[in-house]
PDB file of C-alpha atoms in Angstrom:
ATOM      1  CA  ARG A   1      80.974  93.405 146.967  1.00  0.00           C
ATOM      2  CA  LYS A   2      82.811  95.367 144.304  1.00  0.00           C
ATOM      3  CA  PRO A   3      82.540  95.015 140.510  1.00  0.00           C
ATOM      4  CA  GLU A   4      85.085  92.748 138.802  1.00  0.00           C
ATOM      5  CA  LEU A   5      86.337  91.462 142.119  1.00  0.00           C
ATOM      6  CA  PHE A   6      86.053  87.687 142.516  1.00  0.00           C
ATOM      7  CA  GLU A   7      87.133  85.182 145.117  1.00  0.00           C
ATOM      8  CA  ASP A   8      88.511  82.167 143.333  1.00  0.00           C
ATOM      9  CA  PHE A   9      87.455  79.608 145.938  1.00  0.00           C
ATOM     10  CA  LYS A  10      83.857  80.809 146.119  1.00  0.00           C
ATOM     11  CA  ALA A  11      83.651  81.086 142.276  1.00  0.00           C
ATOM     12  CA  ILE A  12      84.831  77.461 141.849  1.00  0.00           C
ATOM     13  CA  GLU A  13      82.349  76.279 144.493  1.00  0.00           C
ATOM     14  CA  GLN A  14      79.510  78.040 142.698  1.00  0.00           C
ATOM     15  CA  LEU A  15      80.515  76.567 139.293  1.00  0.00           C
ATOM     16  CA  ARG A  16      80.832  73.080 140.798  1.00  0.00           C
ATOM     17  CA  CYS A  17      77.509  73.338 142.545  1.00  0.00           C
ATOM     18  CA  GLY A  18      75.872  74.576 139.345  1.00  0.00           C
ATOM     19  CA  GLY A  19      77.266  71.589 137.386  1.00  0.00           C
ATOM     20  CA  VAL A  20      79.199  73.757 134.935  1.00  0.00           C
ATOM     21  CA  ILE A  21      82.565  72.156 135.611  1.00  0.00           C
ATOM     22  CA  GLU A  22      81.125  68.667 135.226  1.00  0.00           C
ATOM     23  CA  ALA A  23      79.474  69.626 131.955  1.00  0.00           C
ATOM     24  CA  VAL A  24      82.758  71.021 130.632  1.00  0.00           C
ATOM     25  CA  ARG A  25      84.609  67.879 131.648  1.00  0.00           C
ATOM     26  CA  MET A  26      82.058  65.682 129.975  1.00  0.00           C
ATOM     27  CA  CYS A  27      82.238  67.771 126.805  1.00  0.00           C
ATOM     28  CA  ARG A  28      86.003  67.485 126.748  1.00  0.00           C
ATOM     29  CA  GLU A  29      85.945  63.773 127.306  1.00  0.00           C
ATOM     30  CA  SER A  30      83.372  63.416 124.557  1.00  0.00           C
ATOM     31  CA  TYR A  31      83.473  65.079 121.104  1.00  0.00           C
ATOM     32  CA  PRO A  32      83.024  68.813 121.636  1.00  0.00           C
ATOM     33  CA  SER A  33      83.803  69.850 118.054  1.00  0.00           C
ATOM     34  CA  ARG A  34      80.940  69.111 115.669  1.00  0.00           C
ATOM     35  CA  TYR A  35      80.998  69.923 111.954  1.00  0.00           C
ATOM     36  CA  ALA A  36      78.624  69.238 109.140  1.00  0.00           C
ATOM     37  CA  HIS A  37      80.227  67.277 106.311  1.00  0.00           C
ATOM     38  CA  ALA A  38      80.254  70.203 103.870  1.00  0.00           C
ATOM     39  CA  GLU A  39      81.574  72.600 106.543  1.00  0.00           C
ATOM     40  CA  PHE A  40      84.328  70.200 107.538  1.00  0.00           C
ATOM     41  CA  ILE A  41      85.393  69.775 103.907  1.00  0.00           C
ATOM     42  CA  ALA A  42      85.372  73.539 103.267  1.00  0.00           C
ATOM     43  CA  THR A  43      87.421  74.193 106.423  1.00  0.00           C
ATOM     44  CA  PHE A  44      90.120  71.531 106.208  1.00  0.00           C
ATOM     45  CA  ALA A  45      90.277  70.666 102.506  1.00  0.00           C
ATOM     46  CA  CYS A  46      93.333  72.931 102.112  1.00  0.00           C
ATOM     47  CA  ILE A  47      95.484  70.537 104.152  1.00  0.00           C
ATOM     48  CA  CYS A  48      94.352  67.542 102.100  1.00  0.00           C
ATOM     49  CA  PRO A  49      95.597  68.112  98.558  1.00  0.00           C
ATOM     50  CA  GLU A  50      94.824  64.519  97.522  1.00  0.00           C
ATOM     51  CA  LEU A  51      91.086  65.062  98.116  1.00  0.00           C
ATOM     52  CA  LYS A  52      89.065  64.611  94.940  1.00  0.00           C
ATOM     53  CA  ALA A  53      86.230  66.984  94.194  1.00  0.00           C
ATOM     54  CA  GLY A  54      82.787  65.591  93.526  1.00  0.00           C
ATOM     55  CA  ASP A  55      82.962  62.716  96.008  1.00  0.00           C
ATOM     56  CA  ASP A  56      80.248  61.957  98.505  1.00  0.00           C
ATOM     57  CA  PRO A  57      80.599  64.290 101.542  1.00  0.00           C
ATOM     58  CA  LYS A  58      80.673  61.397 104.021  1.00  0.00           C
ATOM     59  CA  ARG A  59      83.274  59.505 102.030  1.00  0.00           C
ATOM     60  CA  ALA A  60      85.259  62.728 101.576  1.00  0.00           C
ATOM     61  CA  CYS A  61      85.296  63.327 105.349  1.00  0.00           C
ATOM     62  CA  LEU A  62      86.436  59.752 105.950  1.00  0.00           C
ATOM     63  CA  ALA A  63      89.204  60.139 103.357  1.00  0.00           C
ATOM     64  CA  MET A  64      90.341  63.399 104.984  1.00  0.00           C
ATOM     65  CA  VAL A  65      90.636  62.023 108.533  1.00  0.00           C
ATOM     66  CA  THR A  66      92.382  58.958 107.113  1.00  0.00           C
ATOM     67  CA  SER A  67      94.932  61.058 105.186  1.00  0.00           C
ATOM     68  CA  LEU A  68      95.501  63.252 108.241  1.00  0.00           C
ATOM     69  CA  LYS A  69      96.118  60.137 110.340  1.00  0.00           C
ATOM     70  CA  VAL A  70      93.569  61.017 112.993  1.00  0.00           C
ATOM     71  CA  PRO A  71      93.105  58.132 115.482  1.00  0.00           C
ATOM     72  CA  GLU A  72      89.698  56.479 115.405  1.00  0.00           C
ATOM     73  CA  ALA A  73      89.207  57.232 119.103  1.00  0.00           C
ATOM     74  CA  GLN A  74      89.312  60.983 118.416  1.00  0.00           C
ATOM     75  CA  TYR A  75      86.496  61.209 115.852  1.00  0.00           C
ATOM     76  CA  ARG A  76      83.076  59.775 115.086  1.00  0.00           C
ATOM     77  CA  LEU A  77      81.513  59.971 111.656  1.00  0.00           C
ATOM     78  CA  GLY A  78      77.726  60.216 111.447  1.00  0.00           C
ATOM     79  CA  CYS A  79      75.235  60.538 108.643  1.00  0.00           C
ATOM     80  CA  SER A  80      75.257  64.368 108.668  1.00  0.00           C
ATOM     81  CA  LEU A  81      77.911  65.352 111.222  1.00  0.00           C
ATOM     82  CA  ILE A  82      81.476  64.490 112.108  1.00  0.00           C
ATOM     83  CA  LEU A  83      82.428  64.674 115.778  1.00  0.00           C
ATOM     84  CA  LEU A  84      85.999  65.432 116.782  1.00  0.00           C
ATOM     85  CA  LYS A  85      87.892  65.721 120.011  1.00  0.00           C
ATOM     86  CA  ARG A  86      89.749  68.844 120.936  1.00  0.00           C
ATOM     87  CA  GLU A  87      93.202  67.318 120.380  1.00  0.00           C
ATOM     88  CA  ALA A  88      92.414  66.327 116.785  1.00  0.00           C
ATOM     89  CA  VAL A  89      90.884  69.710 116.009  1.00  0.00           C
ATOM     90  CA  ASP A  90      93.858  71.529 117.509  1.00  0.00           C
ATOM     91  CA  GLU A  91      96.261  69.524 115.352  1.00  0.00           C
ATOM     92  CA  MET A  92      94.300  70.180 112.182  1.00  0.00           C
ATOM     93  CA  GLU A  93      93.978  73.875 113.020  1.00  0.00           C
ATOM     94  CA  ARG A  94      97.731  74.097 113.559  1.00  0.00           C
ATOM     95  CA  LYS A  95      98.439  72.574 110.127  1.00  0.00           C
ATOM     96  CA  ARG A  96      95.845  74.773 108.480  1.00  0.00           C
ATOM     97  CA  ALA A  97      97.246  77.927 110.121  1.00  0.00           C
ATOM     98  CA  GLY A  98     100.787  77.065 108.990  1.00  0.00           C
ATOM     99  CA  LEU A  99      99.626  76.496 105.423  1.00  0.00           C
ATOM    100  CA  LEU A 100      97.549  79.678 105.332  1.00  0.00           C
ATOM    101  CA  VAL A 101     100.351  81.742 106.850  1.00  0.00           C
ATOM    102  CA  GLY A 102     102.765  80.443 104.205  1.00  0.00           C
ATOM    103  CA  ARG A 103     100.321  81.241 101.424  1.00  0.00           C
ATOM    104  CA  ALA A 104      99.618  84.651 102.945  1.00  0.00           C
ATOM    105  CA  VAL A 105     103.351  85.367 103.007  1.00  0.00           C
ATOM    106  CA  ILE A 106     103.637  84.347  99.332  1.00  0.00           C
ATOM    107  CA  LEU A 107     100.651  86.533  98.461  1.00  0.00           C
ATOM    108  CA  GLN A 108     102.089  89.472 100.407  1.00  0.00           C
ATOM    109  CA  ASN A 109     105.439  88.969  98.684  1.00  0.00           C
ATOM    110  CA  THR A 110     103.765  89.003  95.272  1.00  0.00           C
ATOM    111  CA  VAL A 111     101.715  92.105  96.035  1.00  0.00           C
ATOM    112  CA  ARG A 112     104.685  93.961  97.513  1.00  0.00           C
ATOM    113  CA  ARG A 113     106.863  93.019  94.539  1.00  0.00           C
ATOM    114  CA  TYR A 114     104.169  94.301  92.182  1.00  0.00           C
ATOM    115  CA  LEU A 115     103.864  97.572  94.100  1.00  0.00           C
ATOM    116  CA  CYS A 116     107.634  98.051  94.284  1.00  0.00           C
ATOM    117  CA  ARG A 117     107.982  97.302  90.584  1.00  0.00           C
ATOM    118  CA  THR A 118     105.225  99.814  89.804  1.00  0.00           C
ATOM    119  CA  VAL A 119     106.983 102.474  91.875  1.00  0.00           C
ATOM    120  CA  LEU A 120     110.309 101.598  90.235  1.00  0.00           C
ATOM    121  CA  ASN A 121     108.817 101.894  86.749  1.00  0.00           C
ATOM    122  CA  LYS A 122     107.389 105.295  87.651  1.00  0.00           C
ATOM    123  CA  LYS A 123     110.784 106.414  88.948  1.00  0.00           C
ATOM    124  CA  VAL A 124     112.466 105.155  85.775  1.00  0.00           C
ATOM    125  CA  VAL A 125     109.988 107.109  83.653  1.00  0.00           C
ATOM    126  CA  VAL A 126     110.499 110.221  85.783  1.00  0.00           C
ATOM    127  CA  ARG A 127     114.276 109.825  85.544  1.00  0.00           C
ATOM    128  CA  LYS A 128     114.125 109.453  81.747  1.00  0.00           C
ATOM    129  CA  ASN A 129     111.923 112.535  81.488  1.00  0.00           C
ATOM    130  CA  PHE A 130     114.297 114.451  83.751  1.00  0.00           C
ATOM    131  CA  GLN A 131     117.305 113.419  81.649  1.00  0.00           C
ATOM    132  CA  SER A 132     115.463 114.444  78.489  1.00  0.00           C
ATOM    133  CA  ILE A 133     114.665 117.833  80.016  1.00  0.00           C
ATOM    134  CA  LEU A 134     118.296 118.287  81.061  1.00  0.00           C
ATOM    135  CA  ARG A 135     119.476 117.350  77.570  1.00  0.00           C
ATOM    136  CA  LEU A 136     117.048 119.823  76.002  1.00  0.00           C
ATOM    137  CA  GLN A 137     118.116 122.544  78.430  1.00  0.00           C
ATOM    138  CA  SER A 138     121.781 121.904  77.638  1.00  0.00           C
ATOM    139  CA  ILE A 139     121.093 122.155  73.895  1.00  0.00           C
ATOM    140  CA  LEU A 140     119.174 125.418  74.315  1.00  0.00           C
ATOM    141  CA  ARG A 141     121.803 126.905  76.629  1.00  0.00           C
ATOM    142  CA  ARG A 142     124.574 125.923  74.213  1.00  0.00           C
ATOM    143  CA  ALA A 143     122.686 127.537  71.330  1.00  0.00           C
ATOM    144  CA  VAL A 144     122.097 130.741  73.329  1.00  0.00           C
ATOM    145  CA  ALA A 145     125.740 130.888  74.449  1.00  0.00           C
ATOM    146  CA  ARG A 146     126.967 130.283  70.893  1.00  0.00           C
ATOM    147  CA  SER A 147     124.670 133.003  69.547  1.00  0.00           C
ATOM    148  CA  LEU A 148     125.849 135.440  72.216  1.00  0.00           C
ATOM    149  CA  TYR A 149     129.489 134.606  71.513  1.00  0.00           C
ATOM    150  CA  THR A 150     128.957 135.046  67.766  1.00  0.00           C
ATOM    151  CA  ARG A 151     127.326 138.448  68.250  1.00  0.00           C
ATOM    152  CA  THR A 152     130.116 139.544  70.596  1.00  0.00           C
ATOM    153  CA  VAL A 153     132.795 138.496  68.099  1.00  0.00           C
ATOM    154  CA  CYS A 154     130.951 140.305  65.289  1.00  0.00           C
ATOM    155  CA  LYS A 155     130.748 143.490  67.359  1.00  0.00           C
ATOM    156  CA  VAL A 156     134.464 143.343  68.187  1.00  0.00           C
ATOM    157  CA  MET A 157     135.376 142.773  64.534  1.00  0.00           C
ATOM    158  CA  ASP A 158     133.120 145.653  63.466  1.00  0.00           C
ATOM    159  CA  LYS A 159     134.791 147.965  65.994  1.00  0.00           C
ATOM    160  CA  LYS A 160     138.262 146.957  64.772  1.00  0.00           C
ATOM    161  CA  ARG A 161     137.264 147.464  61.141  1.00  0.00           C
ATOM    162  CA  LEU A 162     135.773 150.876  61.932  1.00  0.00           C
ATOM    163  CA  SER A 163     138.873 151.966  63.851  1.00  0.00           C
ATOM    164  CA  VAL A 164     141.096 150.905  60.927  1.00  0.00           C
ATOM    165  CA  GLN A 165     138.940 152.868  58.471  1.00  0.00           C
ATOM    166  CA  VAL A 166     139.033 155.985  60.691  1.00  0.00           C
ATOM    167  CA  GLY A 167     142.833 155.749  60.958  1.00  0.00           C
ATOM    168  CA  ASP A 168     143.220 155.413  57.191  1.00  0.00           C
ATOM    169  CA  SER A 169     140.945 158.402  56.535  1.00  0.00           C
ATOM    170  CA  SER A 170     142.848 160.587  59.044  1.00  0.00           C
ATOM    171  CA  ALA A 171     146.195 159.612  57.455  1.00  0.00           C
ATOM    172  CA  ASP A 172     144.962 160.436  53.936  1.00  0.00           C
ATOM    173  CA  ALA A 173     143.553 163.885  54.886  1.00  0.00           C
ATOM    174  CA  PRO A 174     146.949 165.842  54.974  1.00  0.00           C
ATOM    175  CA  ALA A 175     148.060 164.318  51.685  1.00  0.00           C
ATOM    176  CA  ARG A 176     144.846 165.395  49.957  1.00  0.00           C
ATOM    177  CA  THR A 177     145.208 168.936  51.425  1.00  0.00           C
ATOM    178  CA  SER A 178     148.854 169.377  50.235  1.00  0.00           C
ATOM    179  CA  SER A 179     148.149 167.990  46.770  1.00  0.00           C
ATOM    180  CA  SER A 180     145.203 170.309  46.011  1.00  0.00           C
ATOM    181  CA  PRO A 181     146.338 173.584  44.131  1.00  0.00           C
ATOM    182  CA  GLY A 182     145.599 176.862  45.879  1.00  0.00           C
ATOM    183  CA  ALA A 183     144.820 175.160  49.206  1.00  0.00           C
ATOM    184  CA  PRO A 184     145.917 176.944  52.400  1.00  0.00           C
ATOM    185  CA  THR A 185     149.054 175.839  54.126  1.00  0.00           C
ATOM    186  CA  SER A 186     148.545 173.171  56.770  1.00  0.00           C
ATOM    187  CA  ALA A 187     148.676 174.219  60.402  1.00  0.00           C
ATOM    188  CA  THR A 188     151.154 171.434  61.062  1.00  0.00           C
ATOM    189  CA  SER A 189     153.894 172.957  58.883  1.00  0.00           C
ATOM    190  CA  SER A 190     157.220 173.568  60.609  1.00  0.00           C
ATOM    191  CA  PHE A 191     158.379 176.928  61.835  1.00  0.00           C
ATOM    192  CA  SER A 192     161.459 176.847  59.592  1.00  0.00           C
ATOM    193  CA  ASP A 193     159.233 176.645  56.498  1.00  0.00           C
ATOM    194  CA  ARG A 194     157.325 179.750  57.564  1.00  0.00           C
ATOM    195  CA  LYS A 195     160.595 181.724  58.183  1.00  0.00           C
ATOM    196  CA  THR A 196     162.117 180.908  54.808  1.00  0.00           C
ATOM    197  CA  PRO A 197     162.781 184.157  52.835  1.00  0.00           C
ATOM    198  CA  GLY A 198     160.382 184.648  49.996  1.00  0.00           C
ATOM    199  CA  TRP A 199     157.705 182.296  51.346  1.00  0.00           C
ATOM    200  CA  MET A 200     155.052 184.956  50.768  1.00  0.00           C
ATOM    201  CA  ASP A 201     156.138 185.722  47.171  1.00  0.00           C
ATOM    202  CA  GLY A 202     154.642 182.585  45.766  1.00  0.00           C
ATOM    203  CA  PRO A 203     156.288 179.749  43.970  1.00  0.00           C
ATOM    204  CA  THR A 204     157.299 181.839  40.847  1.00  0.00           C
ATOM    205  CA  ARG A 205     159.774 184.113  42.714  1.00  0.00           C
ATOM    206  CA  ASN A 206     163.478 183.563  42.011  1.00  0.00           C
ATOM    207  CA  PRO A 207     165.840 185.070  44.604  1.00  0.00           C
ATOM    208  CA  THR A 208     168.709 185.273  42.057  1.00  0.00           C
ATOM    209  CA  GLN A 209     166.853 187.950  40.115  1.00  0.00           C
ATOM    210  CA  GLU A 210     167.385 190.405  42.991  1.00  0.00           C
ATOM    211  CA  GLY A 211     171.183 190.021  42.926  1.00  0.00           C
ATOM    212  CA  ARG A 212     171.390 187.460  45.691  1.00  0.00           C
ATOM    213  CA  THR A 213     173.215 184.263  45.296  1.00  0.00           C
ATOM    214  CA  PRO A 214     171.916 180.967  46.569  1.00  0.00           C
ATOM    215  CA  ALA A 215     174.473 181.223  49.372  1.00  0.00           C
ATOM    216  CA  MET A 216     173.070 184.551  50.460  1.00  0.00           C
ATOM    217  CA  TYR A 217     169.603 183.119  50.198  1.00  0.00           C
ATOM    218  CA  SER A 218     170.536 180.241  52.393  1.00  0.00           C
ATOM    219  CA  GLY A 219     172.230 182.505  54.987  1.00  0.00           C
ATOM    220  CA  VAL A 220     175.650 180.869  54.588  1.00  0.00           C
ATOM    221  CA  ARG A 221     178.674 183.143  54.180  1.00  0.00           C
ATOM    222  CA  PRO A 222     180.267 182.727  50.785  1.00  0.00           C
ATOM    223  CA  PRO A 223     183.937 181.674  50.578  1.00  0.00           C
ATOM    224  CA  PRO A 224     186.552 184.385  49.858  1.00  0.00           C
ATOM    225  CA  PRO A 225     187.456 184.929  46.231  1.00  0.00           C
ATOM    226  CA  PRO A 226     190.618 183.280  44.988  1.00  0.00           C
ATOM    227  CA  PRO A 227     193.805 185.449  44.869  1.00  0.00           C
ATOM    228  CA  ALA A 228     194.439 187.286  41.701  1.00  0.00           C
ATOM    229  CA  GLU A 229     197.046 185.834  39.456  1.00  0.00           C
ATOM    230  CA  PRO A 230     200.167 187.998  38.982  1.00  0.00           C
ATOM    231  CA  ILE A 231     200.432 189.905  35.799  1.00  0.00           C
ATOM    232  CA  PRO A 232     203.314 188.563  33.779  1.00  0.00           C
ATOM    233  CA  GLN A 233     206.188 191.008  32.889  1.00  0.00           C
ATOM    234  CA  PHE A 234     207.249 191.241  29.302  1.00  0.00           C
TER     235      PHE A 234
END
């Protein structure tokens, strides 16, 4: 006496004594499946493509069982119902399930293809946008790099030009100082120029006026005088 615990022998005896097993056997031997004409047509019309719409329901049911090649012993057609045995119903259900499964697979294939194509189109659009962004970035970076390079080259050229101008001005300064009258002597003059006799007397002094020869002025010893010629005897 526990829940969900049955003894098979006693359960079968109870069902047999209650007449359940006999009723099931009689139903199986008879026509357990009962459909109204409209319900039968709506359920199994998919496996009868040659069925014409608008026919009388009873004639349509007869045409369906004839096209499905159901034996006459497995069905009975009444005025409002059609009675079928289990074997005939099982066969029709098997055909209907195969057809519906095939159509469901086709429908699933179509829906999945549509979804995949939608995702692919979105990815293509995203990829095009990404490529456009990369192209725009490359153009901007190239313009910035070119501008930076141009400014750098201009700065270098300006520095070179300035250095050349400074060098020219420094080279021209001594020449301008020496050419100007009355200007002081440059600090870069040689020591020999400062030690030259008469350098403080100005440019108008002539050392020969003081009885000195150019040789004495230059510090070089003059050569000895030539020997006197003999006086001729008369």
